[in-house]
Coordinates of C-alpha atoms and ligand atoms in Angstrom, one line a residue:
Chain A
X1 CA 0.3 0.3 -0.1
X2 CA 2.3 2.9 -0.9
X3 CA 2.0 6.0 0.4
X4 CA 1.5 9.2 -1.5
X5 CA 3.9 11.7 -1.2
X6 CA 6.7 9.9 1.0
X7 CA 7.8 6.8 -1.3
X8 CA 9.1 5.4 1.4
X9 CA 8.2 1.8 3.7
X10 CA 6.2 2.7 7.1
X11 CA 7.9 -0.4 8.0
X12 CA 11.7 0.1 7.4
X13 CA 10.6 4.0 8.5
X14 CA 9.5 2.2 12.0
X15 CA 12.8 -0.2 12.2
X16 CA 14.7 3.1 12.2
X17 CA 12.7 4.6 14.3
X18 CA 13.3 1.7 17.3
X19 CA 17.3 2.5 16.5
X20 CA 17.1 5.9 18.2
X21 CA 14.5 6.7 20.3
X22 CA 14.3 5.9 23.4
X23 CA 12.8 2.3 24.6
X24 CA 9.0 2.1 26.3
X25 CA 8.8 0.0 28.3
X26 CA 7.7 -2.9 26.9
X27 CA 3.5 -2.8 25.8
X28 CA 1.6 -4.4 28.7
X29 CA 0.8 -7.9 28.5
X30 CA -2.6 -9.2 27.8
X31 CA -4.7 -9.3 31.4
X32 CA -4.1 -12.5 32.2
X33 CA -7.7 -14.6 32.8
X34 CA -9.5 -13.3 29.7
X35 CA -11.2 -15.6 27.9
X36 CA -9.9 -16.0 24.0
X37 CA -12.1 -15.5 21.2
X38 CA -14.5 -14.6 23.3
X39 CA -16.3 -12.1 20.2
X40 CA -16.3 -15.6 17.7
X41 CA -19.2 -14.9 15.2
X42 CA -21.8 -17.2 16.8
X43 CA -22.3 -18.6 13.0
X44 CA -19.8 -21.6 13.8
X45 CA -21.3 -22.5 16.7
X46 CA -23.5 -25.6 15.1
X47 CA -21.4 -28.5 13.0
X48 CA -18.1 -28.2 15.0
X49 CA -15.3 -30.2 11.9
X50 CA -11.9 -31.0 14.1
X51 CA -10.0 -28.8 15.5
X52 CA -7.7 -27.7 12.2
X53 CA -4.3 -27.6 14.2
X54 CA -3.6 -30.5 16.6
X55 CA -2.6 -27.8 20.2
X56 CA -0.7 -31.1 21.7
X57 CA 1.8 -31.1 19.1
X58 CA 1.8 -26.6 18.4
X59 CA 5.5 -25.6 18.5
X60 CA 5.1 -21.3 20.9
X61 CA 5.7 -19.1 19.0
X62 CA 10.3 -18.7 20.3
X63 CA 11.3 -14.9 21.5
X64 CA 12.4 -12.5 18.4
X65 CA 15.5 -10.9 18.2
X66 CA 16.2 -7.4 15.3
X67 CA 14.0 -5.2 14.4
X68 CA 9.9 -5.0 14.5
X69 CA 9.6 -7.0 10.5
X70 CA 11.9 -9.3 11.2
X71 CA 9.8 -10.1 14.5
X72 CA 6.9 -9.9 12.7
X73 CA 8.4 -12.1 10.0
X74 CA 8.7 -14.8 12.3
X75 CA 5.0 -14.6 13.1
X76 CA 4.7 -15.0 9.6
X77 CA 6.5 -17.9 9.0
X78 CA 5.2 -20.0 11.9
X79 CA 1.6 -19.0 11.7
X80 CA 2.1 -21.2 7.8
X81 CA 3.9 -23.0 9.4
X82 CA 1.8 -24.1 12.8
X83 CA -1.5 -22.9 11.6
X84 CA -1.2 -23.4 8.6
X85 CA -2.6 -20.1 7.2
X86 CA -3.6 -19.7 4.0
X87 CA -2.7 -15.9 3.8
X88 CA -1.4 -13.2 6.9
X89 CA -1.6 -9.8 6.6
X90 CA -0.4 -7.1 9.6
X91 CA -1.4 -3.4 9.3
X92 CA -0.8 -0.5 12.2
X93 CA -3.8 1.6 13.2
X94 CA -4.1 4.1 10.4
X95 CA -4.6 0.7 8.3
X96 CA -1.0 0.9 6.9
X97 CA 0.0 -2.3 5.9
X98 CA 3.3 -3.7 8.0
X99 CA 3.2 -6.9 6.1
X100 CA 2.0 -9.6 4.7
X101 CA 2.0 -13.2 3.1
X102 CA -0.1 -14.8 0.5
X103 CA -3.0 -12.1 0.5
X104 CA -5.3 -11.7 -2.3
X105 CA -6.0 -7.9 -2.5
X106 CA -9.6 -8.5 -1.7
X107 CA -8.2 -10.3 1.1
X108 CA -6.3 -7.9 1.9
X109 CA -9.1 -4.7 1.3
X110 CA -11.1 -6.9 3.6
X111 CA -8.3 -7.6 5.9
X112 CA -7.9 -3.7 6.6
X113 CA -11.5 -2.4 6.5
X114 CA -12.1 -4.8 8.9
X115 CA -9.3 -3.9 10.9
X116 CA -10.2 0.1 10.2
X117 CA -13.6 -1.2 11.9
X118 CA -13.0 -2.1 15.0
X119 CA -9.9 0.8 15.5
X120 CA -12.6 2.7 15.4
X121 CA -15.5 1.2 16.2
X122 CA -13.6 -1.3 19.5
X123 CA -12.8 1.4 22.1
X124 CA -16.4 2.3 22.8
X125 CA -17.8 -1.4 22.4
X126 CA -14.6 -2.8 24.2
X127 CA -12.3 -0.8 25.8
X128 CA -9.5 -3.8 27.3
X129 CA -9.8 -4.5 23.3
X130 CA -9.9 -7.9 23.6
X131 CA -11.6 -10.2 21.7
X132 CA -11.2 -12.2 17.7
X133 CA -13.3 -10.9 14.8
X134 CA -13.7 -13.9 12.5
X135 CA -15.4 -14.2 9.1
X136 CA -15.7 -16.9 7.2
X137 CA -14.3 -16.8 3.6
X138 CA -16.0 -19.6 2.0
X139 CA -16.2 -23.3 3.1
X140 CA -12.7 -23.4 4.0
X141 CA -11.6 -20.2 4.6
X142 CA -11.4 -18.5 7.8
X143 CA -10.6 -14.9 8.1
X144 CA -9.7 -14.4 11.8
X145 CA -8.6 -10.7 12.8
X146 CA -7.1 -10.5 16.3
X147 CA -5.1 -7.4 17.6
X148 CA -1.9 -6.9 19.6
X149 CA -0.5 -3.5 21.3
X150 CA 2.6 -2.0 20.2
X151 CA 5.2 1.0 21.3
X152 CA 3.7 2.1 17.9
X153 CA 0.1 1.8 18.6
X154 CA -2.1 -0.6 18.3
X155 CA -1.6 -3.1 15.6
X156 CA -4.0 -6.2 13.5
X157 CA -3.2 -9.7 12.2
X158 CA -4.8 -11.1 10.0
X159 CA -4.6 -14.8 9.6
X160 CA -6.7 -16.9 6.5
X161 CA -7.4 -20.6 7.8
X162 CA -9.7 -23.4 6.7
X163 CA -11.3 -23.4 10.2
X164 CA -12.2 -21.4 12.9
X165 CA -9.6 -21.5 15.6
X166 CA -10.3 -23.2 19.2
X167 CA -10.0 -20.8 21.5
X168 CA -6.6 -22.1 22.8
X169 CA -5.5 -21.8 19.4
X170 CA -6.5 -18.0 19.3
X171 CA -4.7 -17.8 22.6
X172 CA -2.0 -19.5 20.8
X173 CA -2.1 -16.9 18.1
X174 CA -2.6 -13.8 20.0
X175 CA 0.5 -15.4 22.5
X176 CA 2.8 -14.4 19.1
X177 CA 1.3 -11.9 18.0
X178 CA 2.5 -10.5 22.0
X179 CA 5.3 -11.4 22.1
X180 CA 6.1 -10.4 18.1
X181 CA 5.4 -6.5 19.4
X182 CA 7.4 -6.7 22.1
X183 CA 10.7 -5.0 22.3
X184 CA 13.4 -6.6 24.1
Chain B
X1 CA 22.5 19.8 32.8
X2 CA 20.7 18.5 29.8
X3 CA 22.0 18.4 27.0
X4 CA 20.1 19.0 23.3
X5 CA 21.0 18.5 19.7
X6 CA 19.4 20.6 16.2
X7 CA 20.0 18.9 13.5
X8 CA 18.7 18.1 10.0
X9 CA 20.0 16.2 7.2
X10 CA 19.3 19.0 5.2
X11 CA 21.1 21.9 5.2
X12 CA 19.2 25.3 5.1
X13 CA 15.6 23.1 6.1
X14 CA 16.1 26.3 9.5
X15 CA 18.1 24.5 12.3
X16 CA 20.6 27.6 13.4
X17 CA 16.9 29.8 12.7
X18 CA 15.4 27.0 15.3
X19 CA 18.2 26.9 17.4
X20 CA 18.5 30.9 18.3
X21 CA 14.5 31.0 18.7
X22 CA 14.3 27.8 20.8
X23 CA 16.6 28.7 22.8
X24 CA 15.9 32.4 23.5
X25 CA 12.1 31.0 24.6
X26 CA 12.9 28.3 26.6
X27 CA 15.3 31.1 28.3
X28 CA 12.1 32.8 28.5
X29 CA 10.9 30.2 30.7
X30 CA 13.4 30.3 33.2
X31 CA 15.6 27.1 32.1
X32 CA 19.9 28.7 31.9
X33 CA 20.4 28.3 28.5
X34 CA 23.5 28.0 26.4
X35 CA 23.6 28.1 22.4
X36 CA 26.6 26.2 21.7
X37 CA 27.2 27.1 17.7
X38 CA 29.3 24.1 16.7
X39 CA 29.0 25.1 12.2
X40 CA 32.3 25.9 11.1
X41 CA 30.2 28.5 9.1
X42 CA 29.4 30.3 12.1
X43 CA 25.7 30.8 11.7
X44 CA 24.6 31.9 14.6
X45 CA 27.1 34.8 14.4
X46 CA 25.7 35.3 11.2
X47 CA 22.4 35.8 12.4
X48 CA 23.2 38.4 15.5
X49 CA 24.2 41.9 15.6
X50 CA 26.6 43.1 18.0
X51 CA 29.4 42.0 16.1
X52 CA 29.1 38.1 17.1
X53 CA 30.4 37.1 13.8
X54 CA 34.0 38.6 15.2
X55 CA 34.2 37.5 18.6
X56 CA 36.1 34.2 19.7
X57 CA 34.3 31.0 20.8
X58 CA 34.4 28.1 20.1
X59 CA 37.5 27.4 18.2
X60 CA 39.6 29.1 20.6
X61 CA 38.5 27.6 23.5
X62 CA 39.5 23.7 21.4
X63 CA 43.0 25.2 21.0
X64 CA 43.3 25.7 24.3
X65 CA 43.9 29.5 23.7
X66 CA 40.9 30.3 25.7
X67 CA 38.7 29.6 28.6
X68 CA 35.3 28.8 29.0
X69 CA 33.7 31.5 30.9
X70 CA 35.9 33.6 28.3
X71 CA 34.0 32.5 25.4
X72 CA 30.4 32.7 26.4
X73 CA 28.3 35.7 25.2
X74 CA 26.1 37.3 28.5
X75 CA 22.4 38.4 26.8
X76 CA 19.9 40.5 27.1
X77 CA 17.9 37.5 28.3
X78 CA 19.3 36.8 31.6
X79 CA 19.0 33.0 31.5
X80 CA 20.2 32.9 28.0
X81 CA 24.5 32.6 26.6
X82 CA 25.7 31.8 23.6
X83 CA 29.3 30.5 23.1
X84 CA 29.9 31.4 19.7
X85 CA 32.1 30.3 17.2
X86 CA 34.9 32.2 17.8
X87 CA 36.8 31.8 13.8
X88 CA 37.9 28.1 13.1
X89 CA 41.0 28.4 10.0
X90 CA 39.9 26.3 7.2
X91 CA 42.2 22.9 7.9
X92 CA 39.9 22.9 11.9
X93 CA 37.3 22.6 10.1
X94 CA 38.0 20.1 7.9
X95 CA 38.0 18.4 10.9
X96 CA 36.0 19.8 13.1
X97 CA 35.2 18.0 16.2
X98 CA 36.5 15.3 14.9
X99 CA 39.7 14.5 16.5
X100 CA 40.2 12.6 19.6
X101 CA 41.5 15.6 21.2
X102 CA 39.1 18.3 20.1
X103 CA 36.8 16.0 21.5
X104 CA 37.8 15.6 25.2
X105 CA 38.3 19.6 24.6
X106 CA 34.1 19.9 23.5
X107 CA 33.5 17.0 25.9
X108 CA 35.1 18.5 29.2
X109 CA 33.2 21.9 27.6
X110 CA 30.0 20.6 28.5
X111 CA 31.1 19.3 31.8
X112 CA 31.4 22.9 32.5
X113 CA 28.7 23.7 31.8
X114 CA 26.9 21.8 33.0
X115 CA 27.4 23.3 36.6
X116 CA 26.0 27.0 34.9
X117 CA 23.3 26.1 33.2
X118 CA 20.5 23.9 33.0
X119 CA 20.2 23.2 29.4
X120 CA 22.8 23.2 26.3
X121 CA 21.2 24.0 22.3
X122 CA 23.7 23.1 20.0
X123 CA 23.6 24.0 16.8
X124 CA 25.4 21.8 13.9
X125 CA 25.8 21.4 10.6
X126 CA 23.9 19.7 8.8
X127 CA 23.8 16.5 7.5
X128 CA 25.4 13.2 9.8
X129 CA 28.3 13.9 8.5
X130 CA 32.0 15.3 9.4
X131 CA 31.1 18.3 11.7
X132 CA 27.7 17.2 13.0
X133 CA 28.5 13.8 13.3
X134 CA 31.1 15.1 15.8
X135 CA 28.9 16.4 18.2
X136 CA 26.5 14.1 18.0
X137 CA 28.6 11.4 18.5
X138 CA 29.2 12.7 21.6
X139 CA 26.0 14.6 22.6
X140 CA 22.6 12.7 23.4
X141 CA 20.0 13.4 22.5
X142 CA 18.9 15.0 19.3
X143 CA 16.4 16.6 17.5
X144 CA 15.5 16.6 13.5
X145 CA 14.1 19.5 11.7
X146 CA 12.3 18.8 8.0
X147 CA 11.4 20.8 5.8
X148 CA 7.8 19.7 4.9
X149 CA 8.3 18.8 1.5
X150 CA 8.5 15.4 0.1
X151 CA 12.3 15.3 -0.6
X152 CA 13.1 15.6 3.6
X153 CA 10.4 12.8 4.5
X154 CA 12.2 10.3 1.5
X155 CA 15.6 10.7 2.8
X156 CA 14.2 10.6 6.7
X157 CA 15.1 6.4 7.0
X158 CA 18.1 7.3 5.6
X159 CA 19.3 9.5 8.2
X160 CA 18.0 8.1 10.6
X161 CA 19.9 4.8 9.7
X162 CA 23.1 6.9 9.4
X163 CA 21.7 8.1 13.4
X164 CA 22.1 5.2 14.5
X165 CA 25.0 4.4 13.4
X166 CA 26.8 7.3 14.3
X167 CA 25.3 7.1 18.2
X168 CA 26.4 2.9 18.2
X169 CA 29.9 3.5 17.6
X170 CA 29.6 6.3 20.2
X171 CA 28.0 7.2 23.6
X172 CA 24.7 6.5 22.0
X173 CA 22.2 8.9 21.7
X174 CA 18.4 9.1 21.0
X175 CA 16.4 11.4 19.1
X176 CA 13.7 13.5 21.4
X177 CA 11.4 14.6 18.4
X178 CA 10.7 15.3 14.3
X179 CA 10.0 18.5 13.9
X180 CA 8.6 20.3 10.6
X181 CA 10.0 23.4 9.1
X182 CA 9.1 25.7 6.7
X183 CA 5.4 24.2 6.2
X184 CA 3.8 26.7 3.9
X185 CA -0.6 26.2 5.2
X186 CA -1.7 27.3 2.5
X187 CA -0.6 24.9 0.1
X188 CA -1.8 21.0 0.3
X189 CA 1.4 19.7 -0.8
X190 CA 3.4 21.5 2.3
X191 CA 0.5 20.6 4.5
X192 CA 0.5 16.7 2.7
X193 CA 4.0 15.7 3.9
X194 CA 2.9 17.1 7.5
X195 CA 0.3 14.8 8.1
X196 CA 2.2 11.9 7.0
X197 CA 5.0 12.4 9.3
X198 CA 3.1 12.5 11.7
X199 CA 1.1 9.9 11.0
X200 CA 4.7 7.9 9.9
X201 CA 7.2 8.8 12.8
X202 CA 6.6 7.4 16.4
X203 CA 3.5 9.5 18.2
X204 CA 5.6 10.4 21.5
X205 CA 8.4 12.3 18.3
X206 CA 6.0 14.5 16.8
X207 CA 4.6 18.5 17.5
X208 CA 1.9 20.1 17.6
X209 CA 3.3 23.2 16.6
X210 CA 5.4 23.4 13.5
X211 CA 7.9 25.7 12.1
X212 CA 6.3 27.8 9.3
X213 CA 7.7 29.6 6.2
X214 CA 7.3 33.0 6.9
X215 CA 8.5 36.2 5.4
X216 CA 9.3 37.5 8.7
X217 CA 11.6 35.2 9.6
X218 CA 13.8 36.5 7.3
X219 CA 12.9 40.3 8.2
X220 CA 14.9 39.0 11.7
X221 CA 17.8 37.1 10.2
X222 CA 18.2 41.4 8.3
X223 CA 18.2 42.6 12.3
X224 CA 20.0 40.1 14.1
X225 CA 17.6 39.0 16.5
X226 CA 15.7 36.7 17.7
X227 CA 12.1 37.0 16.7
X228 CA 11.1 37.8 20.2
X229 CA 12.8 40.9 20.2
X230 CA 12.4 42.1 16.9
X231 CA 9.7 44.2 18.4
X232 CA 8.5 45.5 21.2
X233 CA 4.8 42.8 20.8
X234 CA 6.4 39.7 19.3
X235 CA 5.0 38.4 15.3
X236 CA 2.7 36.0 16.0
X237 CA 6.0 33.4 14.6
X238 CA 7.0 33.5 18.0
X239 CA 4.6 31.5 19.9
X240 CA 5.9 29.0 18.3
X241 CA 9.0 28.5 19.9
X242 CA 6.9 29.1 23.7
X243 CA 4.7 26.0 21.7
X244 CA 7.8 24.1 21.3
X245 CA 9.4 24.6 24.6
X246 CA 6.7 23.3 26.0
X247 CA 6.3 20.6 24.1
X248 CA 10.2 18.8 24.5
X249 CA 9.9 20.5 27.6
X250 CA 8.7 16.7 29.2
X251 CA 10.8 14.9 27.0
X252 CA 13.7 16.5 28.4
X253 CA 12.8 15.4 32.0
X254 CA 12.7 19.6 32.1
X255 CA 10.7 20.3 35.3
X256 CA 10.3 22.6 38.5
X257 CA 11.9 21.0 41.7
X258 CA 9.0 23.0 43.7
X259 CA 6.9 20.7 45.1
X260 CA 4.2 23.9 44.3
X261 CA 3.6 23.2 41.0
X262 CA -0.5 22.8 40.4
X263 CA -3.3 24.8 38.9
X264 CA -3.7 28.5 40.5
X265 CA -7.3 29.9 40.4
X266 CA -7.7 32.8 38.0
X267 CA -9.9 34.6 40.9
X268 CA -9.0 34.2 43.9
Ligands
ADP301 N1 10.4 29.6 9.2 C1 11.1 30.1 7.8 N2 10.2 31.4 7.1 C2 11.2 31.8 6.0 N3 12.2 31.9 6.4 C3 13.1 30.8 6.7 C4 12.5 29.9 7.7 N4 13.5 29.6 9.2 C5 14.4 29.8 8.4 N5 14.3 30.8 7.0 C6 15.3 31.5 6.5 O1 16.0 30.1 6.0 C7 17.6 30.5 5.6 C8 18.0 29.2 6.4 O2 18.3 28.6 7.5 P1 18.6 28.2 8.7 O3 18.4 28.3 9.9 O4 20.3 29.6 8.3 O5 19.0 26.2 8.2 P2 20.2 25.7 8.1 O6 20.5 26.8 9.6 O7 19.4 24.6 8.7 O8 20.9 26.1 7.0 C9 18.0 31.8 6.2 O9 17.7 32.4 5.6 C10 16.5 32.3 7.3 O10 16.6 33.7 7.3
MG302 MG1 22.9 26.8 10.3

């Protein structure tokens, strides 16, 4: 998503700023005891297919060094490997794309639109910013949208997977996102 | 003591103008402020009447010819002092503040300054190389000025990369703000740069204030005075430096120690 005047990669700029600003205190972790995925679209409640991701053999997202772009790239790799993501999309609260993989333009548009809506309505509906939004794209494609906090503000992660994720899987993705956003 | 270095990637964006007027405003807010000109071209001196350009200064101090006290000029504003650059020779200017001896002397100068001053504001030459690089390597905080034009923002990533490199090899440092200058509020292209910049940079580094392009700066420069001394009642553009100073204070941890810093009633 190119910007009109600056011609620069916002992600690169952020990584550059990371190197020259005082390290602010790390983003607060997600409050304990929340029920992940509590606002998952109710449409999925009837016939539950077996979980797509075997939780038992799920590798947790390894803690990352390096700049934001590197950490987000690792997150995408992890989502592809562990969650069998078909596409991944990460944008900030201004809908600037920070990283993506395998996203058709329509999917990117849908994900940014959801993120923008969440970003403007979210604080009124759910001030903690918790939760997940899930949209069924077709019989075996779901777009799961999660949000996390970074020192740059809120960041939205859209993951396209073949089944609606289980709460524990969502929790794992949420933790992975928080970890990738955390400054070392 | 706080040290703030005014820097920019490109020349002519208003570093000297901002350094001078900001120093005037910070001093006006009660902080003992020393403005040091480290641009070997002596821009601060050239911007001021009163023969500042001809006076001895940093060059003489670095040579060991003069002591700190003898190079600092007092000004009409009691809290504001001025350390002009003096007259470096051409060969001195070529390696200005980049050789170990000069760097030691400069560090000493900052240490000495900390005895008398709350904040040192440093005007630099443009870019991340040469003289500016020398100064940046020894100072902990930089205010980055960016002209509100597309070239300004496009050059920001490479400039930040250079700063990170300088601080990695030096004593470390940080950017405390990115200030937009030469803003033309009636030109959509200029305002688009302002908006895009504020959107792209970390929120805590932006300013609500911008320095607009205004012929009054040329007038002040022709008179050789800061805006605040141009007329009995200073022009509107002078007020922006008050705001920048106010926005900078918390970022520089300049805060009053008085316990009683509470809101006061207008009517008793
Ligand atoms: N906001 C402004 N509006 C109009 N002219 C300005 C402004 N700021 C600076 N100038 C003028 O532009 C020229 C360059 O400014 P200067 O402060 O010397 O820049 P730098 O120190 O970055 O090279 C000077 O002639 C100065 O008077
Ligand atoms: Mg200058």
